[in-house]
Short mmCIF file of C-alpha atoms and ligand atoms in Angstrom, two decimals:
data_model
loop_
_atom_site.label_atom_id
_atom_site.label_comp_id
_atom_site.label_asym_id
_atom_site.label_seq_id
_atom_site.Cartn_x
_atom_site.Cartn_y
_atom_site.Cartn_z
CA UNK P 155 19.50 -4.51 9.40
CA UNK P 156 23.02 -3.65 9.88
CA UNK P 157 24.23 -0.03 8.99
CA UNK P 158 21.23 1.79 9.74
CA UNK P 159 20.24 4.27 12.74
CA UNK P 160 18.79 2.71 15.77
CA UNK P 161 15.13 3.10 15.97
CA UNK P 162 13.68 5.71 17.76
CA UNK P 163 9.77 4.94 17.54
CA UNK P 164 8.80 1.27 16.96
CA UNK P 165 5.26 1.71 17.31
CA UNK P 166 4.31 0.66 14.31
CA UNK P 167 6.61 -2.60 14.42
CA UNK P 168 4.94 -3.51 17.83
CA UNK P 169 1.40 -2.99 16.25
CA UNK P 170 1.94 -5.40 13.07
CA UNK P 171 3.29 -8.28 15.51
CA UNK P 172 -0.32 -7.84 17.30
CA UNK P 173 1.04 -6.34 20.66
CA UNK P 174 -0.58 -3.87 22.90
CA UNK P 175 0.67 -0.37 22.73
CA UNK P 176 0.77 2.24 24.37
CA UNK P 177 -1.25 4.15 21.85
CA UNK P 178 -2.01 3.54 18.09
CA UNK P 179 0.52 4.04 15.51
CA UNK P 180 -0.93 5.95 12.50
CA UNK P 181 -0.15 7.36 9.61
CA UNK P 182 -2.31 7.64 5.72
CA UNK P 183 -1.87 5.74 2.52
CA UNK P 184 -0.89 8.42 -0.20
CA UNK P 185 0.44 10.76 2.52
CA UNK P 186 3.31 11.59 0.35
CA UNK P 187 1.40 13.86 -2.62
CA UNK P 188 -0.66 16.47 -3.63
CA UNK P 189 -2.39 17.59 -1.05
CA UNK P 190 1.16 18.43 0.55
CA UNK P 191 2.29 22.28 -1.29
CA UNK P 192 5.77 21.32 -0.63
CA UNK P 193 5.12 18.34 -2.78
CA UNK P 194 3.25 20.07 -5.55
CA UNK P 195 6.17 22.61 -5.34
CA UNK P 196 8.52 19.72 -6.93
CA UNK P 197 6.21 18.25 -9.24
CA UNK P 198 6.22 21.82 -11.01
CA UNK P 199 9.74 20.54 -11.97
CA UNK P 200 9.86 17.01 -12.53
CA UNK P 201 7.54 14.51 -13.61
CA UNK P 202 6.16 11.56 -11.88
CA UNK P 203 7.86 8.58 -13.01
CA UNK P 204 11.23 10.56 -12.75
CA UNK P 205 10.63 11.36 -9.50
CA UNK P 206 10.19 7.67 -8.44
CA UNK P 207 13.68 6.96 -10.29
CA UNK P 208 15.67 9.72 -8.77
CA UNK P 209 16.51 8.69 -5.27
CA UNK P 210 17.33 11.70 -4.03
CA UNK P 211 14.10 13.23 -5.48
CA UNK P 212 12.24 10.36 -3.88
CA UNK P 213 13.73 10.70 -0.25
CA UNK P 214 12.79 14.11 -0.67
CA UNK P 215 9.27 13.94 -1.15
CA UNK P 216 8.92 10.66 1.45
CA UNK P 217 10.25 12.10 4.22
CA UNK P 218 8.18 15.46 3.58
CA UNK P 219 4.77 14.49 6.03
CA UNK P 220 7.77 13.03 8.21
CA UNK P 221 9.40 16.57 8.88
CA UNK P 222 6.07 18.51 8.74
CA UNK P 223 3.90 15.94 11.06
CA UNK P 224 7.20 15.40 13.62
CA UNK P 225 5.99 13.49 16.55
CA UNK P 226 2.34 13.09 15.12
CA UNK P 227 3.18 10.19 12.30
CA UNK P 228 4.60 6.67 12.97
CA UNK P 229 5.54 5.60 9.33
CA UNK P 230 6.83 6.21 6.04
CA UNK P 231 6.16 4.99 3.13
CA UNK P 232 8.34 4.84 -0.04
CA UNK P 233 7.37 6.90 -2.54
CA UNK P 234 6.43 5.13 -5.70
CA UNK P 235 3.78 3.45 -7.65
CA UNK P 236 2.28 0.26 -7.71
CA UNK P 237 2.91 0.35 -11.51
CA UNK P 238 6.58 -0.02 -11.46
CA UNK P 239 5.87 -3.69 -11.81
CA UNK P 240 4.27 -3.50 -15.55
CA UNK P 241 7.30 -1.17 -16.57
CA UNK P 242 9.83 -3.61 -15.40
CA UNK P 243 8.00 -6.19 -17.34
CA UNK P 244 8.43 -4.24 -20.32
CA UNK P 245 4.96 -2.15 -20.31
CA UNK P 246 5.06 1.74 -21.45
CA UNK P 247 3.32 3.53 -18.53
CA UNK P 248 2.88 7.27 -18.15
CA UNK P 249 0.80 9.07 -15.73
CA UNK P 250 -1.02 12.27 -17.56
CA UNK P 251 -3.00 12.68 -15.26
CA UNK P 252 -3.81 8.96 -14.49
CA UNK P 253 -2.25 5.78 -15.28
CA UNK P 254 -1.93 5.46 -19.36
CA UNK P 255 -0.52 2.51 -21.12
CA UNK P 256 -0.29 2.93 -24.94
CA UNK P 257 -0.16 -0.63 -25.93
CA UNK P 258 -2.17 -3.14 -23.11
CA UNK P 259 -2.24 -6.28 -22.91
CA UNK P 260 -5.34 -7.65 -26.04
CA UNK P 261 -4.51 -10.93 -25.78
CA UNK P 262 -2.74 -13.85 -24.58
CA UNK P 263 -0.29 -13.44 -26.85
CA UNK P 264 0.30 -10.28 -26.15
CA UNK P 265 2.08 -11.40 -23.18
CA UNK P 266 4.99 -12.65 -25.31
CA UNK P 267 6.22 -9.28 -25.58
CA UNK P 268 7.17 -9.13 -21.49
CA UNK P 269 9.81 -10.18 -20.49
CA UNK P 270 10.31 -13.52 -19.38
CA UNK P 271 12.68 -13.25 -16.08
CA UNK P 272 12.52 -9.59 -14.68
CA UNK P 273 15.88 -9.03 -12.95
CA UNK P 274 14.39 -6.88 -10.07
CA UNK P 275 18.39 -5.15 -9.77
CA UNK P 276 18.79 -3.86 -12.88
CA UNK P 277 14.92 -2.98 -13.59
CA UNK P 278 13.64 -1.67 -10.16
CA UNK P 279 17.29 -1.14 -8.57
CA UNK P 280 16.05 2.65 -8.48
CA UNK P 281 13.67 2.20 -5.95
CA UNK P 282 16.13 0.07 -3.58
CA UNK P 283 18.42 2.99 -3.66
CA UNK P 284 15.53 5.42 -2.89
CA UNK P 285 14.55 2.95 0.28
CA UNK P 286 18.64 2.68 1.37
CA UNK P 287 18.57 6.53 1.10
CA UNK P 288 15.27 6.99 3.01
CA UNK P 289 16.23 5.14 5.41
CA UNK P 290 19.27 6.89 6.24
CA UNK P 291 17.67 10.34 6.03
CA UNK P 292 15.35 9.48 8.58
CA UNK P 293 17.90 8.87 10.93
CA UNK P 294 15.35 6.07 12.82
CA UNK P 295 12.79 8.53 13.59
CA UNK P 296 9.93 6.02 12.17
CA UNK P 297 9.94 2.65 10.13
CA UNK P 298 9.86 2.63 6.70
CA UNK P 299 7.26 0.77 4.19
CA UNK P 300 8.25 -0.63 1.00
CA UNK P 301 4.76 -2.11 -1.29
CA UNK P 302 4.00 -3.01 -4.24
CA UNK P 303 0.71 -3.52 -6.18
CA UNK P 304 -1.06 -7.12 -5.86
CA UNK P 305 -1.13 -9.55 -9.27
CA UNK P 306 -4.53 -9.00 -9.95
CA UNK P 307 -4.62 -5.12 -9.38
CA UNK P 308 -1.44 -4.78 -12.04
CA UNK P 309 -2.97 -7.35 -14.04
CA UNK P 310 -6.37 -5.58 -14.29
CA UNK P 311 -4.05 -2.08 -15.20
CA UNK P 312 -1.62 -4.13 -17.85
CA UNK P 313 -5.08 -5.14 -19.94
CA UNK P 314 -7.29 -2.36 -19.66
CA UNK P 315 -4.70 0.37 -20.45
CA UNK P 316 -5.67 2.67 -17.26
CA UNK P 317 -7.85 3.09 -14.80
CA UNK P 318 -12.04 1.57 -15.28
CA UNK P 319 -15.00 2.17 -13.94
CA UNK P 320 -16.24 -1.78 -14.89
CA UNK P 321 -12.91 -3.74 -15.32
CA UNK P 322 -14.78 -5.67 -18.29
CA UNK P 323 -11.39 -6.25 -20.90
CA UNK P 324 -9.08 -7.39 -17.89
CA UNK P 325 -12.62 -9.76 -16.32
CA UNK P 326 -13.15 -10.48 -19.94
CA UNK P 327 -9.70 -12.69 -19.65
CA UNK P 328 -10.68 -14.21 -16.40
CA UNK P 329 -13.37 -15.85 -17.84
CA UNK P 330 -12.35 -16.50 -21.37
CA UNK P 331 -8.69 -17.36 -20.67
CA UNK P 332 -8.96 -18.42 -17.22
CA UNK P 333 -5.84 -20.34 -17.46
CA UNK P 334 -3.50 -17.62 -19.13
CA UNK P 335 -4.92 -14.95 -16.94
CA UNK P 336 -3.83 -17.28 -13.55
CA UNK P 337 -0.16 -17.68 -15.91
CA UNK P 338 -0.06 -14.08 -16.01
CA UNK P 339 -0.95 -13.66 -12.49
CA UNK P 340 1.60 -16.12 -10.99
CA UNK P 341 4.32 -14.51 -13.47
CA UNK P 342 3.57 -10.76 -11.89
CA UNK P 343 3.35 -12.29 -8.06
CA UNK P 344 6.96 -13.65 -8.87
CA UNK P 345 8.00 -10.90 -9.79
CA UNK P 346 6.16 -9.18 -6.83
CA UNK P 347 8.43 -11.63 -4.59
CA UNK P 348 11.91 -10.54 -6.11
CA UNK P 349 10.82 -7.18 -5.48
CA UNK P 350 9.90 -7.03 -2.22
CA UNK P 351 12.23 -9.36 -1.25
CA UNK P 352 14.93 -6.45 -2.85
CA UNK P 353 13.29 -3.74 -0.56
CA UNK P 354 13.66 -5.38 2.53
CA UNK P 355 17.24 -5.95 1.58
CA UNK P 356 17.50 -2.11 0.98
CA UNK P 357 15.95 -1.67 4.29
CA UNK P 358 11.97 -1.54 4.37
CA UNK P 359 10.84 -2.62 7.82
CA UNK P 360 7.07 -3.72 6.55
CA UNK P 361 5.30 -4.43 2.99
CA UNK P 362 2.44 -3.63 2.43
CA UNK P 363 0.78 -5.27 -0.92
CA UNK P 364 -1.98 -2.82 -2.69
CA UNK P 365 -5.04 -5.12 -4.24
CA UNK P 366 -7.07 -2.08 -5.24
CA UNK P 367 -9.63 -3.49 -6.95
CA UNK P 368 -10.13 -6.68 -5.20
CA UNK P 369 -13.60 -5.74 -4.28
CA UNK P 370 -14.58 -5.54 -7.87
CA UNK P 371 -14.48 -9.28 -7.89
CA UNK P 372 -17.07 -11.70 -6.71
CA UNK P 373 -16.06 -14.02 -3.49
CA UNK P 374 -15.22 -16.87 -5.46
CA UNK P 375 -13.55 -15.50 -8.09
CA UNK P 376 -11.57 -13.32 -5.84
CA UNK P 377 -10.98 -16.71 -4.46
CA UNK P 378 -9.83 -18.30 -7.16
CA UNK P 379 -8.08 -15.49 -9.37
CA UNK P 380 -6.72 -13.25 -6.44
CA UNK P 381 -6.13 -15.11 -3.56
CA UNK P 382 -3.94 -17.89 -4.72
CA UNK P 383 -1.36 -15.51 -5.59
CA UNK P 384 -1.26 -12.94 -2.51
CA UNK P 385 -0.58 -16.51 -1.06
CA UNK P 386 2.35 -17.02 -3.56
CA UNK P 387 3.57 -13.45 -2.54
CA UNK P 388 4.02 -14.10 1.36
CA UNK P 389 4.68 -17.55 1.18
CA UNK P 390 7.43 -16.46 -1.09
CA UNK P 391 8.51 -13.44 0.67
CA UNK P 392 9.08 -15.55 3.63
CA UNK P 393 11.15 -18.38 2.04
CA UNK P 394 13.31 -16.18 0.18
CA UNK P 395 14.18 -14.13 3.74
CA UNK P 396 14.28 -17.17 5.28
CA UNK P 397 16.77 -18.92 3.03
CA UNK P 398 19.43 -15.67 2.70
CA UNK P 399 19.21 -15.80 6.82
CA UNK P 400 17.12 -11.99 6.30
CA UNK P 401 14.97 -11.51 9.47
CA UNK P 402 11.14 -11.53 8.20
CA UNK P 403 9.56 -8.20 7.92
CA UNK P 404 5.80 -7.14 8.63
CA UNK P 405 3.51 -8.07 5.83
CA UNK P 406 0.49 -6.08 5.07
CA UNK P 407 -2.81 -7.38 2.75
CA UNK P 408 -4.59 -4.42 1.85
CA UNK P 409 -7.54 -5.54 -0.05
CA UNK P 410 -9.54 -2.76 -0.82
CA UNK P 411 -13.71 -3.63 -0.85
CA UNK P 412 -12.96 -7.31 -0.40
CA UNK P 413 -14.40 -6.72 3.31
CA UNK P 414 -15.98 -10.71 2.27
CA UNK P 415 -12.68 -12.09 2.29
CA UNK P 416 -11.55 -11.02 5.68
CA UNK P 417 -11.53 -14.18 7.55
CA UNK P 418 -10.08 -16.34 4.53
CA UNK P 419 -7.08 -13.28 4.37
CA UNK P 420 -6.38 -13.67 8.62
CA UNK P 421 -6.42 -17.83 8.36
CA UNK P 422 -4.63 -18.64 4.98
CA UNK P 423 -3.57 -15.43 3.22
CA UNK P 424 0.27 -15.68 5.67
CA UNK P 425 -0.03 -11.69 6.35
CA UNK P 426 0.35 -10.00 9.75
CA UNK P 427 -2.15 -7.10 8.90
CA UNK P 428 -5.05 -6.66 7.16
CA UNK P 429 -5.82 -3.27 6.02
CA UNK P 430 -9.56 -2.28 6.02
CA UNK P 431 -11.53 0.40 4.06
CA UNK P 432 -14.27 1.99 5.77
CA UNK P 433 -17.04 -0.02 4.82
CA UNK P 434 -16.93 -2.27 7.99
CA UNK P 435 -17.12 -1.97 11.40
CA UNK P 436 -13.87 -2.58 13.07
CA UNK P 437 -15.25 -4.90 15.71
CA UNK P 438 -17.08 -7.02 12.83
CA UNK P 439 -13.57 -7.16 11.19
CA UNK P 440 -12.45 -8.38 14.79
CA UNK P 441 -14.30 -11.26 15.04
CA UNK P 442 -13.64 -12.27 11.26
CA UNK P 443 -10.17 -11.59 11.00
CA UNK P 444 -9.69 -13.04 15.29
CA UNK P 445 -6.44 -12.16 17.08
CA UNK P 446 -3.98 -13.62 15.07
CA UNK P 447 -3.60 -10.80 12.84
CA UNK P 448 -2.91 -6.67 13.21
CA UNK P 449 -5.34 -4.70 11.88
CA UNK P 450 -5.10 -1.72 9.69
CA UNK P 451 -7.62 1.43 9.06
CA UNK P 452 -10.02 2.38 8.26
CA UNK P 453 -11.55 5.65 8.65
CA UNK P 454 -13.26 6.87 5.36
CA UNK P 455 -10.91 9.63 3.57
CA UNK P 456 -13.63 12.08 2.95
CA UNK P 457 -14.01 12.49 6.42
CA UNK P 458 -11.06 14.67 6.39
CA UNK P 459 -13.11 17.53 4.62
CA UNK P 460 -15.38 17.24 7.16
CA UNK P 461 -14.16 19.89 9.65
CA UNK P 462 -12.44 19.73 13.14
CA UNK P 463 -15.44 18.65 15.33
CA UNK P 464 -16.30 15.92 13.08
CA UNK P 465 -12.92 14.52 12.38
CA UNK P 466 -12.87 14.75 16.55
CA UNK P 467 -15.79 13.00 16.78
CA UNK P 468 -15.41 9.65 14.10
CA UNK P 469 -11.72 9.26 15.12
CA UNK P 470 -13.01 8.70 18.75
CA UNK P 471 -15.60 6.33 17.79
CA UNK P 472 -13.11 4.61 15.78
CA UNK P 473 -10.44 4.32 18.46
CA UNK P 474 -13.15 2.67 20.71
CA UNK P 475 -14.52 0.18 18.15
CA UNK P 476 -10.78 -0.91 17.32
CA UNK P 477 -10.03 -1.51 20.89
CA UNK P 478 -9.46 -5.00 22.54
CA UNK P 479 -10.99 -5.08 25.71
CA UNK P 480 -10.71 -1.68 26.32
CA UNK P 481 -7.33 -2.08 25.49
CA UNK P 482 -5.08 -0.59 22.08
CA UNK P 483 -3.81 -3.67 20.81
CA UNK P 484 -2.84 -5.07 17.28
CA UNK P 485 -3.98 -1.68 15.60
CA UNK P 486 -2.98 0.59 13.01
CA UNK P 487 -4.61 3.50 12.35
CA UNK P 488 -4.93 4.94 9.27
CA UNK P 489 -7.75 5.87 6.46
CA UNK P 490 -9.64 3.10 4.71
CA UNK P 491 -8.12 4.17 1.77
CA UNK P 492 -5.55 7.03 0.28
CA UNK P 493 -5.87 10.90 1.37
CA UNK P 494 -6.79 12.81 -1.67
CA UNK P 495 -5.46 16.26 -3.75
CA UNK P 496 -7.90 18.51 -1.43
CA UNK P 497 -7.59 17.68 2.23
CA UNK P 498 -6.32 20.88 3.84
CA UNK P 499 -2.86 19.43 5.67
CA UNK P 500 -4.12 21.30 8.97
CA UNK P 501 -6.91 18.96 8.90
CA UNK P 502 -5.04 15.86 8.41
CA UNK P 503 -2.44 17.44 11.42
CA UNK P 504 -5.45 17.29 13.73
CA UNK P 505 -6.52 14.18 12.37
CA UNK P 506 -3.26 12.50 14.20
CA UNK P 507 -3.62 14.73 17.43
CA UNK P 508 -7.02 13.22 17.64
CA UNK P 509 -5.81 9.76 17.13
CA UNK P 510 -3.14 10.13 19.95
CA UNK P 511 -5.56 11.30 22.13
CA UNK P 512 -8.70 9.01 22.02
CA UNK P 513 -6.09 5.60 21.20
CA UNK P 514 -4.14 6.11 24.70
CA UNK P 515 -5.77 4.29 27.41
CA UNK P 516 -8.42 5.97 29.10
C1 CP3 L 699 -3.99 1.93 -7.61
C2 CP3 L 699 -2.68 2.52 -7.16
C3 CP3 L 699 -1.78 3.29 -7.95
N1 CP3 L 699 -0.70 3.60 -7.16
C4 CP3 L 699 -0.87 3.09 -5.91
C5 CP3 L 699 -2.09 2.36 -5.90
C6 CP3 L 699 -2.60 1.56 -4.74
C7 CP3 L 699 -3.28 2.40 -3.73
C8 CP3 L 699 -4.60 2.91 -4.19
O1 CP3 L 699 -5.49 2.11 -4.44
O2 CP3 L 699 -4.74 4.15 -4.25
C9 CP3 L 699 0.04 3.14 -4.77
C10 CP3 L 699 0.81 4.36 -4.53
N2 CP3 L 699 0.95 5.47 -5.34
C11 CP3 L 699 1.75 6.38 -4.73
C12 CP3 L 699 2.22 5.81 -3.52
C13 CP3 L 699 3.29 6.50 -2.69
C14 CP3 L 699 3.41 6.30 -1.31
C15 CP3 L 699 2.34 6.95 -0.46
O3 CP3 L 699 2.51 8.13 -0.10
O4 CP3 L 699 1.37 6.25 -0.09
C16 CP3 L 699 1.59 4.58 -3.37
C17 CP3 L 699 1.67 3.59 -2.19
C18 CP3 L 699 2.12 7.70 -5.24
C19 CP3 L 699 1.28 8.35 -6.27
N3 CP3 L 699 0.77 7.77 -7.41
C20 CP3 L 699 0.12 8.70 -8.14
C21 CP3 L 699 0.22 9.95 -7.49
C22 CP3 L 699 -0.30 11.28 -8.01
C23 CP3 L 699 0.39 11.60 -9.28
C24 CP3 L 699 0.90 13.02 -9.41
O5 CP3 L 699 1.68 13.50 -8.60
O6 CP3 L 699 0.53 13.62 -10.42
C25 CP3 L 699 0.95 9.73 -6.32
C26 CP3 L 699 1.35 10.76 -5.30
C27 CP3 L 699 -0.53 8.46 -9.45
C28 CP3 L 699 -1.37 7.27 -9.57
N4 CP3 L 699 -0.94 5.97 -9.39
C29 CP3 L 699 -2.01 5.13 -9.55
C30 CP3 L 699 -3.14 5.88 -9.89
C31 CP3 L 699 -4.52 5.33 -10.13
C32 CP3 L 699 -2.73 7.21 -9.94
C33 CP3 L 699 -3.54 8.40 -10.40
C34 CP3 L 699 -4.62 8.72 -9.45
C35 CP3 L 699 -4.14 9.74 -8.49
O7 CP3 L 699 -3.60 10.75 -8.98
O8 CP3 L 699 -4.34 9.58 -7.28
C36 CP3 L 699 -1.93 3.67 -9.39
#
């Protein structure tokens, strides 16, 4: 978009559209957080949710793995929450230390209290300044990634309060108010549209859309619950672009355990990328998800506590099983799923040299 540095490093561009490059871009869901002392040193000061609605508090902390893994990382990501969405609905949501809502969602007629048209400017405007700021600040040094959570994910938040181990109150509505829950979930996806239809305005060169706990639903119901509205999201995304003459960004499905739904995702979800975890084999997700789509992943974040021979050792399995005829093509690495509080940031440095090593051609 017009206004902003040139690029610098497009790898990651290149990669979504599919194409071969000249190694794999990479870079870690979460990599803006705690394991990061520079990032621990502002939380002493501010809380979460302010930080996500200060811009300049939120540039700060995105583009802190960009400065300290220069040359190593390919992407930056916003930093946020997935759970934006809920408050700009009208949900109370703190984080202490996990997500908390003090009054979810009982019933269906709880959802009268939302609100009924969520104007994305005035609720979520915060987070398009943060992105217009980002991008400045990183002066085109690597693309930036705006997200936001997938329907069923907030949906499954917004009724059970918080995290779950079982998900029974928000699967409790699925099957007793099938037809309110899919009311609710179409209302959240359009308001998933708006918003990440805002953040490409404000200049986020992919989106990538979080369905955390997709695996925790059977096939079918993820196919009749889920799907249909990560279909409403892209489909949407793309008509809104298309129709204010915005160039179409990158999308990115990031399903987390729904390794079933790979194939149906790559034919009819409308993504570019599919995002992984690390319970499958990268060439079995090759031949389900075929070469129409990128793919994203997936090496399992615990590995990173594993030491320096053994991070050496999986990432150069993993860059063989993702290649294409010998060839890095259509790839994306990054961990099957976000780094966590403990990973020494040393570890995670050599995690990246390994990666540009092994995903060059040999
Ligand atoms: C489910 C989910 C949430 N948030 C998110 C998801 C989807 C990805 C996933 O499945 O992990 C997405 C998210 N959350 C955060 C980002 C920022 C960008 C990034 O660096 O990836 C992103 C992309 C910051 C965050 N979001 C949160 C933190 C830690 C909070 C803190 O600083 O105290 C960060 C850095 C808090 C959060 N936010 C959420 C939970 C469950 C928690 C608490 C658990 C935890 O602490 O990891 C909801």
């Amino acid at each position: 978009m017009a206004g902003f540095p040139a690029m610098k490093n497009d790898l990651l561009l290149r990669a979504a559209r599919g194409e071969e490059t000249e190694r794999a871009p990479v870079w870690v869901m979460r990599q803006a957080g705690r394991y990061l002392p520079e990032f621990r040193k502002v939380r002493e000061d501010h809380e979460f949710f302010e930080i996500c609605r200060t811009p300049d508090l939120a540039t700060e902390i995105t583009v802190q793995p960009i400065r300290r893994y220069t040359g190593l990382i390919d992407a930056s990501i916003i930093f946020s929450d997935i759970l934006v969405i809920p408050q700009a609905l009208g949900m109370e949501v703190q984080m202490n230390p996990g997500p908390y809502f003090p009054d979810p969602l009982q019933t269906p007629e709880d959802v009268s209290k939302l609100r009924k048209v969520v104007d994305v400017n005035k609720e979520l405007g915060y987070v398009f300044e943060a992105i217009t700021q980002t991008r400045k600040t990183l002066n085109g040094e690597v693309p930036l990634i705006g997200f936001c959570g997938a329907p069923w994910t907030l949906f499954s938040y917004m009724v059970e309060g918080g995290g779950s181990k079982t998900l029974q109150k928000a699967k409790s509505w699925l099957f007793k108010y099938p037809e309110e829950s899919k009311a609710l979930l179409n209302r959240i996806a359009d308001t998933c549209v708006d918003f990440l239809v805002g953040q490409v305005k404000a200049g986020a060169q992919l989106l990538q859309v979080f369905d955390s706990w997709a695996g925790e639903l059977a096939p079918h119901h993820f196919e009749e619950f889920s799907f249909p509205t990560l279909q409403r999201i892209s489909a949407g995304v793309h008509q809104k672009l298309d129709a204010a003459n915005i160039p179409r960004v990158p999308m990115t499905i990031f399903a987390k355990g729904a390794n079933y739904a790979i194939q149906l995702l790559a034919s009819k979800g409308g993504y570019d990328v599919i995002g992984i975890d690390w319970c499958i084999d990268p060439t079995r997700a090759r031949q389900l998800a075929g070469d129409k789509v990128a793919l994203q992943g997936n090496m399992d974040p615990n590995l990173l506590y594993g030491g320096r021979e053994a991070i050496e050792r999986e990432v150069k399995r993993m860059c063989e099983a993702f290649k294409v005829g010998g060839k890095t093509k259509g790839w994306i690495a990054n961990l099957g799923h976000g780094i966590t509080p403990g990973v020494d940031p040393e570890d995670l440095k050599w995690f990246f040299e390994c990666i540009h090593k092994y995903s060059a051609p040999s």
